[in-house]
CSV table of C-alpha atoms in Angstrom, one decimal:
chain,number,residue,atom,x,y,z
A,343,UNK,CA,-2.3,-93.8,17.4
A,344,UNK,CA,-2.0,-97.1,15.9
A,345,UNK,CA,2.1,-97.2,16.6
A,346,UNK,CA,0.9,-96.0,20.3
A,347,UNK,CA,-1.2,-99.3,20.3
A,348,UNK,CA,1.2,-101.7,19.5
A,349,UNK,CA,3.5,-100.2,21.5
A,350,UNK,CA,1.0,-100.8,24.6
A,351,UNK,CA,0.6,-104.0,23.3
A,352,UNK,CA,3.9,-105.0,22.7
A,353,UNK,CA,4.9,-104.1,26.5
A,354,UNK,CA,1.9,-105.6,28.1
A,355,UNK,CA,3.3,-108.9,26.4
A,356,UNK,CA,6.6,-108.3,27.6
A,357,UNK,CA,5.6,-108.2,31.2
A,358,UNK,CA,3.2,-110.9,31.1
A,359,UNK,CA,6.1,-113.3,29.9
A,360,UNK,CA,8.4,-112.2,32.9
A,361,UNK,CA,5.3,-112.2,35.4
A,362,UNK,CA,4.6,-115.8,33.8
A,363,UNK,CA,8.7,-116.9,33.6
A,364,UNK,CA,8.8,-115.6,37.3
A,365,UNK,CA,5.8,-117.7,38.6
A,366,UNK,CA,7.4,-120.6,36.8
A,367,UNK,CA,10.7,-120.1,38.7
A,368,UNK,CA,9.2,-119.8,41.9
A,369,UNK,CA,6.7,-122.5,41.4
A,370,UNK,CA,8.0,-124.9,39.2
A,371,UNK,CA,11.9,-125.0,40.4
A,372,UNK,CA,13.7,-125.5,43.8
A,373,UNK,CA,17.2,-125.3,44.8
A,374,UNK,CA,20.0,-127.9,46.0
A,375,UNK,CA,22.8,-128.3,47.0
A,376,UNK,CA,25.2,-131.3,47.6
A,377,UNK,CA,27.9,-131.1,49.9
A,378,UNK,CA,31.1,-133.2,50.2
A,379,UNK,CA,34.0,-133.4,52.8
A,380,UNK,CA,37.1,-135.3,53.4
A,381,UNK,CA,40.3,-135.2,54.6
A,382,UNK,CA,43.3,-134.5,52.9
A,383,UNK,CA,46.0,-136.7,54.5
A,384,UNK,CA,48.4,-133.8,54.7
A,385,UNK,CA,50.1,-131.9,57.9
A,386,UNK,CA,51.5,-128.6,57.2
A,387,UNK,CA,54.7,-128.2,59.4
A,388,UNK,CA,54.9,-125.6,61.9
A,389,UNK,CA,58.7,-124.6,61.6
A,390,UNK,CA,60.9,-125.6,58.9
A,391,UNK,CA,63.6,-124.5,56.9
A,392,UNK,CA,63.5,-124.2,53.3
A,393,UNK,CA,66.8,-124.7,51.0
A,394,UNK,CA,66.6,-121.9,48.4
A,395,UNK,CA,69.6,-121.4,46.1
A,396,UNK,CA,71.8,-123.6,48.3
A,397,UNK,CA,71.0,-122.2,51.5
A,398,UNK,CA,68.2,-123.1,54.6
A,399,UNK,CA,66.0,-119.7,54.6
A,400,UNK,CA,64.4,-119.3,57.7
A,401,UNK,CA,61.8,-116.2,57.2
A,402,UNK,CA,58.1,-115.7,58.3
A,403,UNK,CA,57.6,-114.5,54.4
A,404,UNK,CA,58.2,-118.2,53.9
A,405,UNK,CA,55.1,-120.7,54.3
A,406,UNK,CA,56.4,-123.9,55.8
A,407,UNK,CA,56.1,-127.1,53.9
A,408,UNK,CA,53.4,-130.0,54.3
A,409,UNK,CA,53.5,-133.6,54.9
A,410,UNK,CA,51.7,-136.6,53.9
A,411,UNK,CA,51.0,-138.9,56.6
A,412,UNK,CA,48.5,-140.8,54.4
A,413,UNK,CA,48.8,-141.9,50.8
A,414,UNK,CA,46.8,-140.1,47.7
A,415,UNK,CA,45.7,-143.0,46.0
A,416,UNK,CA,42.9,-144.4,48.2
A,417,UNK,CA,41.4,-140.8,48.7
A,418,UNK,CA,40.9,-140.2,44.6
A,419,UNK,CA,37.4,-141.9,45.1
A,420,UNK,CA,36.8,-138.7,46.7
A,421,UNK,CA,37.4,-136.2,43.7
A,422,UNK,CA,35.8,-139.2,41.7
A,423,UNK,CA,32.5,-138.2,44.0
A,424,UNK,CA,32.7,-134.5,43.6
A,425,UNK,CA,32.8,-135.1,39.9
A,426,UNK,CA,30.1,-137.5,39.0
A,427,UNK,CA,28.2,-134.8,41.6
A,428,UNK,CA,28.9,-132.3,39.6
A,429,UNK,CA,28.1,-133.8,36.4
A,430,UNK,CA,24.7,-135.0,37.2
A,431,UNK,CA,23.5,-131.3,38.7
A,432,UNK,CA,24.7,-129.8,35.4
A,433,UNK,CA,22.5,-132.4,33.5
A,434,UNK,CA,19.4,-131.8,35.7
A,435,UNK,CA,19.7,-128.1,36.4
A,436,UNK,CA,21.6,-124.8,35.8
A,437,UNK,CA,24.1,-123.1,37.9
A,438,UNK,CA,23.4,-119.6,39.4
A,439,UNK,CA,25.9,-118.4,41.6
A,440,UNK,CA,26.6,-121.0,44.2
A,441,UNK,CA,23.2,-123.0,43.6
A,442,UNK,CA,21.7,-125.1,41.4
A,443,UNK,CA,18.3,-124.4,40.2
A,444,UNK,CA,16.6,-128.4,39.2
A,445,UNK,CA,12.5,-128.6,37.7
A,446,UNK,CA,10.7,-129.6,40.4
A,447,UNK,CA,9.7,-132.2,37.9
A,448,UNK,CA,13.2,-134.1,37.7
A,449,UNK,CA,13.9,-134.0,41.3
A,450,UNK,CA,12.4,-137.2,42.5
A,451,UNK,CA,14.5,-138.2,39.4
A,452,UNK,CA,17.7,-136.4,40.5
A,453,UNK,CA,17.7,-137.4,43.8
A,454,UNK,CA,17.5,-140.8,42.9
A,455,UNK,CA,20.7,-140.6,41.1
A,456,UNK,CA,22.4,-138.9,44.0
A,457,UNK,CA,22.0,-141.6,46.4
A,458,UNK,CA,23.3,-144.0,43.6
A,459,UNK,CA,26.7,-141.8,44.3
A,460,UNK,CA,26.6,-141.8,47.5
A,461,UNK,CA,26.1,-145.6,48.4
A,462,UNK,CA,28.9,-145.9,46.1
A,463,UNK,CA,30.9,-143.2,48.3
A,464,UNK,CA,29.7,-145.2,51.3
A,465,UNK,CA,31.3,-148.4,49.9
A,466,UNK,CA,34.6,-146.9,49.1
A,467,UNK,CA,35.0,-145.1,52.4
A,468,UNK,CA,34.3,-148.2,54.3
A,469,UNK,CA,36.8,-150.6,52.5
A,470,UNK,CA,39.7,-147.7,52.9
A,471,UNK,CA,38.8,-147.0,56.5
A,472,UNK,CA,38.7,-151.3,56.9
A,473,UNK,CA,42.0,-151.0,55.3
A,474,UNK,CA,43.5,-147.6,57.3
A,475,UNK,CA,46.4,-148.8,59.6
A,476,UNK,CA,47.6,-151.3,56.4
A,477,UNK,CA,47.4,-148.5,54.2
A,478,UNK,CA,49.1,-145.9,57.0
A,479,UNK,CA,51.8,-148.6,58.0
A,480,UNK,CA,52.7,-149.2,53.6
A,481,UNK,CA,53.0,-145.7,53.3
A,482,UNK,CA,55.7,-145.1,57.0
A,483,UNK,CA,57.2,-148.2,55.5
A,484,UNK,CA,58.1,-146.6,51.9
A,485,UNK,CA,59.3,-143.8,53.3
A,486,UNK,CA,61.0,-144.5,56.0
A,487,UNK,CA,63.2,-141.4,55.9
A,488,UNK,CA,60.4,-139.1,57.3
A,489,UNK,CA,58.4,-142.1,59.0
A,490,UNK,CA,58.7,-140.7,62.2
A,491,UNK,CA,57.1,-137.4,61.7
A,492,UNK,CA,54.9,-139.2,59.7
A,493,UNK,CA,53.9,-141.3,62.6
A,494,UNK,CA,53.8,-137.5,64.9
A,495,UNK,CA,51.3,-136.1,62.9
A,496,UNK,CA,49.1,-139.6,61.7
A,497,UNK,CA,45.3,-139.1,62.8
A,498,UNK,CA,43.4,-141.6,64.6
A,499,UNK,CA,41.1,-144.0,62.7
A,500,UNK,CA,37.9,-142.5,63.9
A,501,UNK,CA,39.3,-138.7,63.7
A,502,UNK,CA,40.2,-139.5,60.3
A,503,UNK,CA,36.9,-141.5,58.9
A,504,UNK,CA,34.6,-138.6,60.7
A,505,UNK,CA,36.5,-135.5,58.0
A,506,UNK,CA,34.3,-137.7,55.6
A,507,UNK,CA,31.0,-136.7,54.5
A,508,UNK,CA,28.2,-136.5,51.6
A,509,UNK,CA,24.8,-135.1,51.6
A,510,UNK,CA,22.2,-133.8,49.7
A,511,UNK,CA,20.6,-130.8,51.6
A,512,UNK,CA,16.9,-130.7,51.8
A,513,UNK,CA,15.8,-128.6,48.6
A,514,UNK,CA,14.3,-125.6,48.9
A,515,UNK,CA,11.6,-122.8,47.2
A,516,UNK,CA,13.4,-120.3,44.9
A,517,UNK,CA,11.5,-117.2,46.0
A,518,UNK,CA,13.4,-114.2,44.4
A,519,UNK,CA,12.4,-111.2,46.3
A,520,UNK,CA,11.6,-108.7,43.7
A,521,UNK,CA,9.1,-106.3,44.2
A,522,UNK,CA,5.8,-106.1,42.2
A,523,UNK,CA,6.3,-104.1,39.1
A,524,UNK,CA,10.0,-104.4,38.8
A,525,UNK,CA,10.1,-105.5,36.0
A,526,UNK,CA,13.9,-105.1,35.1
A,527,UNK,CA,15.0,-106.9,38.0
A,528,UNK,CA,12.8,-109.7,37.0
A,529,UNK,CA,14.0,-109.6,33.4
A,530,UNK,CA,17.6,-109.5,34.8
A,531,UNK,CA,17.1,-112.4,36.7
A,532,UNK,CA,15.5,-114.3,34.0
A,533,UNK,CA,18.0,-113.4,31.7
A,534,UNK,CA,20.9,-114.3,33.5
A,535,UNK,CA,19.6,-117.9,34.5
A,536,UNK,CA,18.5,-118.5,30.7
A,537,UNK,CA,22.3,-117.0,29.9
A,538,UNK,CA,24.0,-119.7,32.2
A,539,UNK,CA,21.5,-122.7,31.0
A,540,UNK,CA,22.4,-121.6,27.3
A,541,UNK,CA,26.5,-121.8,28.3
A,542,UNK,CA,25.9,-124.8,30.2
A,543,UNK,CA,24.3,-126.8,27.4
A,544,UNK,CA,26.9,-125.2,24.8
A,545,UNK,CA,29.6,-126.8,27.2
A,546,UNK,CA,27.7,-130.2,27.1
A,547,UNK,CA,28.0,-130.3,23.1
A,548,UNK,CA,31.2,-129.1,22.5
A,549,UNK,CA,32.0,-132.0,24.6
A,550,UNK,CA,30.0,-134.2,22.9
A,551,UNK,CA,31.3,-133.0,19.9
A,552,UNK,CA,34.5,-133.7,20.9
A,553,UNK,CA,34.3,-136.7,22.1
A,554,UNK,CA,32.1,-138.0,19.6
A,555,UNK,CA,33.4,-136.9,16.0
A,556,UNK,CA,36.9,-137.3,16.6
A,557,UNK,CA,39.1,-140.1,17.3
A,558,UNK,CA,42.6,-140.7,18.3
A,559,UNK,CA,45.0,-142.0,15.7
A,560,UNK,CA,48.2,-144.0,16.0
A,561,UNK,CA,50.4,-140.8,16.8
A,562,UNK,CA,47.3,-140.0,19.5
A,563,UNK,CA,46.1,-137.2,17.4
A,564,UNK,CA,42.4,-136.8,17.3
A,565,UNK,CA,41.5,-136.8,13.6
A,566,UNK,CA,37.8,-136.6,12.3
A,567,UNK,CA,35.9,-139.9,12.6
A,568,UNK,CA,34.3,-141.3,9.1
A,569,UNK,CA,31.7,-143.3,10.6
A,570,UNK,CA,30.2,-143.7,14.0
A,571,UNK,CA,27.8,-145.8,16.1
A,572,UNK,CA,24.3,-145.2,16.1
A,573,UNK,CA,24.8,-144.8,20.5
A,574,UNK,CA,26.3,-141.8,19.5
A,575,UNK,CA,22.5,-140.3,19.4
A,576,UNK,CA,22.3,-141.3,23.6
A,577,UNK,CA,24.9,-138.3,24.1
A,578,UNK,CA,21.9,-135.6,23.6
A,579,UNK,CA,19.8,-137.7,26.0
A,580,UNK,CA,20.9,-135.3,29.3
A,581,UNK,CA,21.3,-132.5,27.0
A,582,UNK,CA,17.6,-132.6,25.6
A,583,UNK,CA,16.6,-132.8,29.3
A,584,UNK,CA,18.2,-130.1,30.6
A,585,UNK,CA,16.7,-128.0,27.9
A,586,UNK,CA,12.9,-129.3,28.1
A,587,UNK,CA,12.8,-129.1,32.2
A,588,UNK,CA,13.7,-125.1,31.8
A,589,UNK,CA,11.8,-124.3,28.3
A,590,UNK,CA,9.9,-121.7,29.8
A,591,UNK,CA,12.7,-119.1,30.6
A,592,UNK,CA,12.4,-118.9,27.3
A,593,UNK,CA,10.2,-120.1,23.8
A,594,UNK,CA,12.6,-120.4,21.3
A,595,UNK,CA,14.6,-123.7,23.9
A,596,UNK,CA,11.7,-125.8,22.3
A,597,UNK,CA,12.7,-125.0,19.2
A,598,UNK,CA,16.2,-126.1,19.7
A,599,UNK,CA,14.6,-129.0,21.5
A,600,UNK,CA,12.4,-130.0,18.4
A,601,UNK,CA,15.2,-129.1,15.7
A,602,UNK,CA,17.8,-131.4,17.7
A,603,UNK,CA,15.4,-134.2,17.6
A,604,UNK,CA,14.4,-133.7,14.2
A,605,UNK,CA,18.5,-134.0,13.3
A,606,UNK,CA,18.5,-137.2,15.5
A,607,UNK,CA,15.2,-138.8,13.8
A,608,UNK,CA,16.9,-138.1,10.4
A,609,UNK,CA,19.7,-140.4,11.1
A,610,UNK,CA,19.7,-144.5,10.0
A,611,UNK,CA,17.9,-146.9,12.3
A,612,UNK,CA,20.1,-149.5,11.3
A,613,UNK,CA,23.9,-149.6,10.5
A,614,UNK,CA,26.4,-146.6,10.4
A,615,UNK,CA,26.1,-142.9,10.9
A,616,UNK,CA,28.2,-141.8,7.7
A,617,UNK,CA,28.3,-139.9,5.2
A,618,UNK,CA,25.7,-136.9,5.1
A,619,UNK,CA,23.9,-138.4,7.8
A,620,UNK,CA,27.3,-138.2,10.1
A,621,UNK,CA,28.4,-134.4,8.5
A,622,UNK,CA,24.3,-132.8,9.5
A,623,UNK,CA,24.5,-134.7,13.2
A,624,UNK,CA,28.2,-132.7,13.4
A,625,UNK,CA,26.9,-129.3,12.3
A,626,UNK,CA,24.2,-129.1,14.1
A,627,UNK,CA,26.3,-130.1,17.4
A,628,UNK,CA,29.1,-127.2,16.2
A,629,UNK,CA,25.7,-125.0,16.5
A,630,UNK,CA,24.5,-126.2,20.0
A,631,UNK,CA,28.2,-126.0,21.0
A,632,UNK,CA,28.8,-122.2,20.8
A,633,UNK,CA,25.9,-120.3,22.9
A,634,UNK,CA,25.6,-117.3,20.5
A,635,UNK,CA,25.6,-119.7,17.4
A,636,UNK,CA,22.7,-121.2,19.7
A,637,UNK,CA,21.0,-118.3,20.4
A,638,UNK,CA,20.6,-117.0,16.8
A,639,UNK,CA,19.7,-120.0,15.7
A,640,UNK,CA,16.7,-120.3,18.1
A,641,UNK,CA,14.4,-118.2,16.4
A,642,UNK,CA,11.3,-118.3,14.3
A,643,UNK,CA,13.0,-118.2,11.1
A,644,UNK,CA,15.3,-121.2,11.6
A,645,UNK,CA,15.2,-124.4,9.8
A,646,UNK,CA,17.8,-126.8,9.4
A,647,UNK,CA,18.3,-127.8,5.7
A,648,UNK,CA,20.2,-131.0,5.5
A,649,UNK,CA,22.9,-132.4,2.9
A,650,UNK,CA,21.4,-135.2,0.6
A,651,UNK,CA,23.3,-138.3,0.7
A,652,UNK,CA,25.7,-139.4,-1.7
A,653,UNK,CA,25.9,-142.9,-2.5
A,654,UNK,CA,28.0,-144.5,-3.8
A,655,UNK,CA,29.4,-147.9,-5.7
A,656,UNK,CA,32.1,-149.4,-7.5
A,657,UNK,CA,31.9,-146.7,-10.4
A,658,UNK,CA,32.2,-143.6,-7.8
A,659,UNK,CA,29.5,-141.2,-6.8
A,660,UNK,CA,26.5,-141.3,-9.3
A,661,UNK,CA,24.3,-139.2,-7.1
A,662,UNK,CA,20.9,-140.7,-6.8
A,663,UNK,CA,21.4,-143.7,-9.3
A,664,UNK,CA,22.8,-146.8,-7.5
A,665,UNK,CA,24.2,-150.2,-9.5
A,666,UNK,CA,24.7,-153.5,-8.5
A,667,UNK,CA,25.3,-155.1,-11.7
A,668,UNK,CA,28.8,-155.0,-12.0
A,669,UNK,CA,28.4,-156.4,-16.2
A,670,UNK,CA,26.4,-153.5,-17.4
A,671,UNK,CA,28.0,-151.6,-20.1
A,672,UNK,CA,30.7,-148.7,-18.8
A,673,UNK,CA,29.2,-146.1,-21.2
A,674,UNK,CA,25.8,-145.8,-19.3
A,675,UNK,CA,27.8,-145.2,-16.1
A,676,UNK,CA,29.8,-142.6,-17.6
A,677,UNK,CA,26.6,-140.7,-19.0
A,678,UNK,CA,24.8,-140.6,-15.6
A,679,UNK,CA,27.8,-139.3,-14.0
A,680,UNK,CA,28.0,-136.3,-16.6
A,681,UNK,CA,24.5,-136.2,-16.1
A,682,UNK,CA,24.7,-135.9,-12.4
A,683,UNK,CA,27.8,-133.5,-12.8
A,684,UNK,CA,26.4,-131.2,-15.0
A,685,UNK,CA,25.3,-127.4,-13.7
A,686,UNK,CA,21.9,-128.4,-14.3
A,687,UNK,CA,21.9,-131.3,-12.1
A,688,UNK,CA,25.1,-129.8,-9.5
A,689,UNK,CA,23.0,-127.1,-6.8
A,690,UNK,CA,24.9,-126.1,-3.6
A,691,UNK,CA,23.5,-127.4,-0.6
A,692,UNK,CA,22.0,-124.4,1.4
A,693,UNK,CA,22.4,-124.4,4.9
A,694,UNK,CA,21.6,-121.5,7.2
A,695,UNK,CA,24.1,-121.7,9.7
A,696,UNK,CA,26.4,-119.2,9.2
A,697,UNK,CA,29.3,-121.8,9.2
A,698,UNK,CA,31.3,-119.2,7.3
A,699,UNK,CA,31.9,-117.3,10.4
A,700,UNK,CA,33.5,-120.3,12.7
A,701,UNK,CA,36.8,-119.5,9.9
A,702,UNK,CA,37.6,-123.1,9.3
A,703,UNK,CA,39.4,-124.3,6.5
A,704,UNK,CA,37.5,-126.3,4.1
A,705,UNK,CA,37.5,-130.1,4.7
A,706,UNK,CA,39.9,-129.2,7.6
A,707,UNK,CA,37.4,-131.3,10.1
A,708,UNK,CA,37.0,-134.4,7.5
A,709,UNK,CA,33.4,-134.4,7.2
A,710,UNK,CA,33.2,-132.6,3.9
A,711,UNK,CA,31.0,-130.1,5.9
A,712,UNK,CA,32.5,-126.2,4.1
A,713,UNK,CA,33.5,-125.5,7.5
């Protein structure tokens, strides 16, 4: 009878946290979308021959060829656009299917950094359109071989300037329509948004991580940095965001929230992140970076236990004992550091991480982290 009674109980629960993550997703969320066009500055040639092996094919089972009136160069701004679009919809909000889903509460917020992009796009349009029959003349000019079917197929300034667009469509209500007591489409549909958001932000760490930890060397390979900049804390700025503006899909997100700040309050306000501080910031981002990593480690029995740090001095690493007096007698140094090296004194650092399991090679990374 009991077991029957916390069985009741324990699916009551369950369906008041979808019936509660549902009204959350209709209530507190919306939808946008922001859409870019331009033109490509290509002509695709109705009838040509094609030289394969030596020979001019002429075959409807080969596609004809293309041509490019207009040079590439001054349309990159465009892909430059779609990028900086994309970037800033993945920080807001989470991808599901060919929408974005953005808190209701960062909107105002995201909005605001849309039309940032797009007076920018505005700007860079107009100086390449204010610049079209220079650019389109340079171009005939350095290839003059082909100039004339260049000149056949060139659009007219207008034509051209109108392929170009950018807007952010209105936003609108995410209003799944899932009956009343369906409870496994509901749980489905949480599910596979809280899936996505978990990838998403994994994708935004491993970035950071790589990015951040690692630095090119003389021969451009990246090698494991020693020390970095205290900025390098403003890289889980977006990240944190993204997480706390969907936390309801599900609890345990503000526990990664609370566990990535409390890494990030650990480190120095002042000076360097080195050392122990620079290995815990690295091994928490390796967790945040692989979304099943993540997702075991959001639970109610996770704490993150940190590596002391190891100072050191002229004399080597003496643990917690720290000398500045450079005349004091060699013999005390040398019993502190058997002291500090001794079993009693020597405990492995515990972490709970299951680092074991990413199969790196000890000190392979550089930060002395066991991975």
């Amino acid at each position: 009878m009991a077991t029957s009674t916390k069985s009741n109980n324990a699916a009551t629960a369950t369906t008041s946290e979808l019936c509660s993550r549902l009204t959350q997703l209709e209530q507190g969320v919306c939808v946008v979308n922001v859409i870019t066009m331009a033109a490509c500055g290509e002509k695709s040639l109705p009838k040509v021959k094609v030289e394969l092996d030596g020979k001019l094919q002429d075959s409807d089972s080969i596609k004809g060829s293309k041509i490019r009136w207009f040079p590439k160069e001054p349309l990159n701004f465009t892909s430059k656009t779609k990028q900086s679009i994309s970037r800033v919809l993945n920080s807001y909000g989470v991808r599901w299917g060919d929408m974005t889903i953005v808190p209701l509460a960062r909107l105002e917020e995201l909005q605001n950094e849309i039309a940032s992009i797009e007076v920018d796009w505005a700007i860079a349009l107009k100086d390449m359109l204010d610049n079209y029959d220079t650019l389109v003349s340079d171009w005939q000019m350095s290839n003059l071989d082909v100039a004339d079917i260049m000149r056949r197929y060139t659009m007219d300034k207008l034509e051209f300037g109108g392929r170009f667009k950018m807007k952010m469509l209105p936003p609108v209500a995410f209003s799944p329509l899932i009956q009343e007591g369906d409870n496994e489409s509901a749980e489905e549909l949480a599910d596979d948004i809280l899936s996505n958001l978990y990838d998403e932000v994994a994708k935004m760490a491993s970035d950071i991580y790589d990015k951040s930890f690692f630095v090119a060397d003389a021969n451009g390979r990246k090698v494991a940095r020693t020390k970095a900049n205290r900025r390098i804390k403003d890289s889980f700025k977006r990240l944190i965001q993204k997480l706390e503006g969907l936390s309801f899909l599900d609890s345990n997100i503000e526990k990664v929230v609370s566990q990535t700040n409390v890494v990030l309050d650990s480190m120095p306000l002042t000076g360097w992140i080195e050392g122990a501080n620079l290995s815990n910031l690295a091994r928490w981002t390796l967790v945040m970076s692989n979304p099943d990593m993540l997702r075991n480690h959001a639970s109610d029995s996770f704490t993150l236990e940190v590596e002391p740090e190891v100072i050191e001095d002229d004399f080597g690493i003496l643990g917690e004992t720290e000398s500045s007096n450079l005349d004091e007698d060699l013999s005390v140094f040398e019993t502190e550091i058997q002291q500090v090296n001794s079993p009693e004194v020597v405990t492995e650092v515990a972490t709970s991480f299951g680092i074991d399991d990413l199969n790196q090679e000890p000190d392979q990374l550089g930060f002395g982290l066991g991975f």
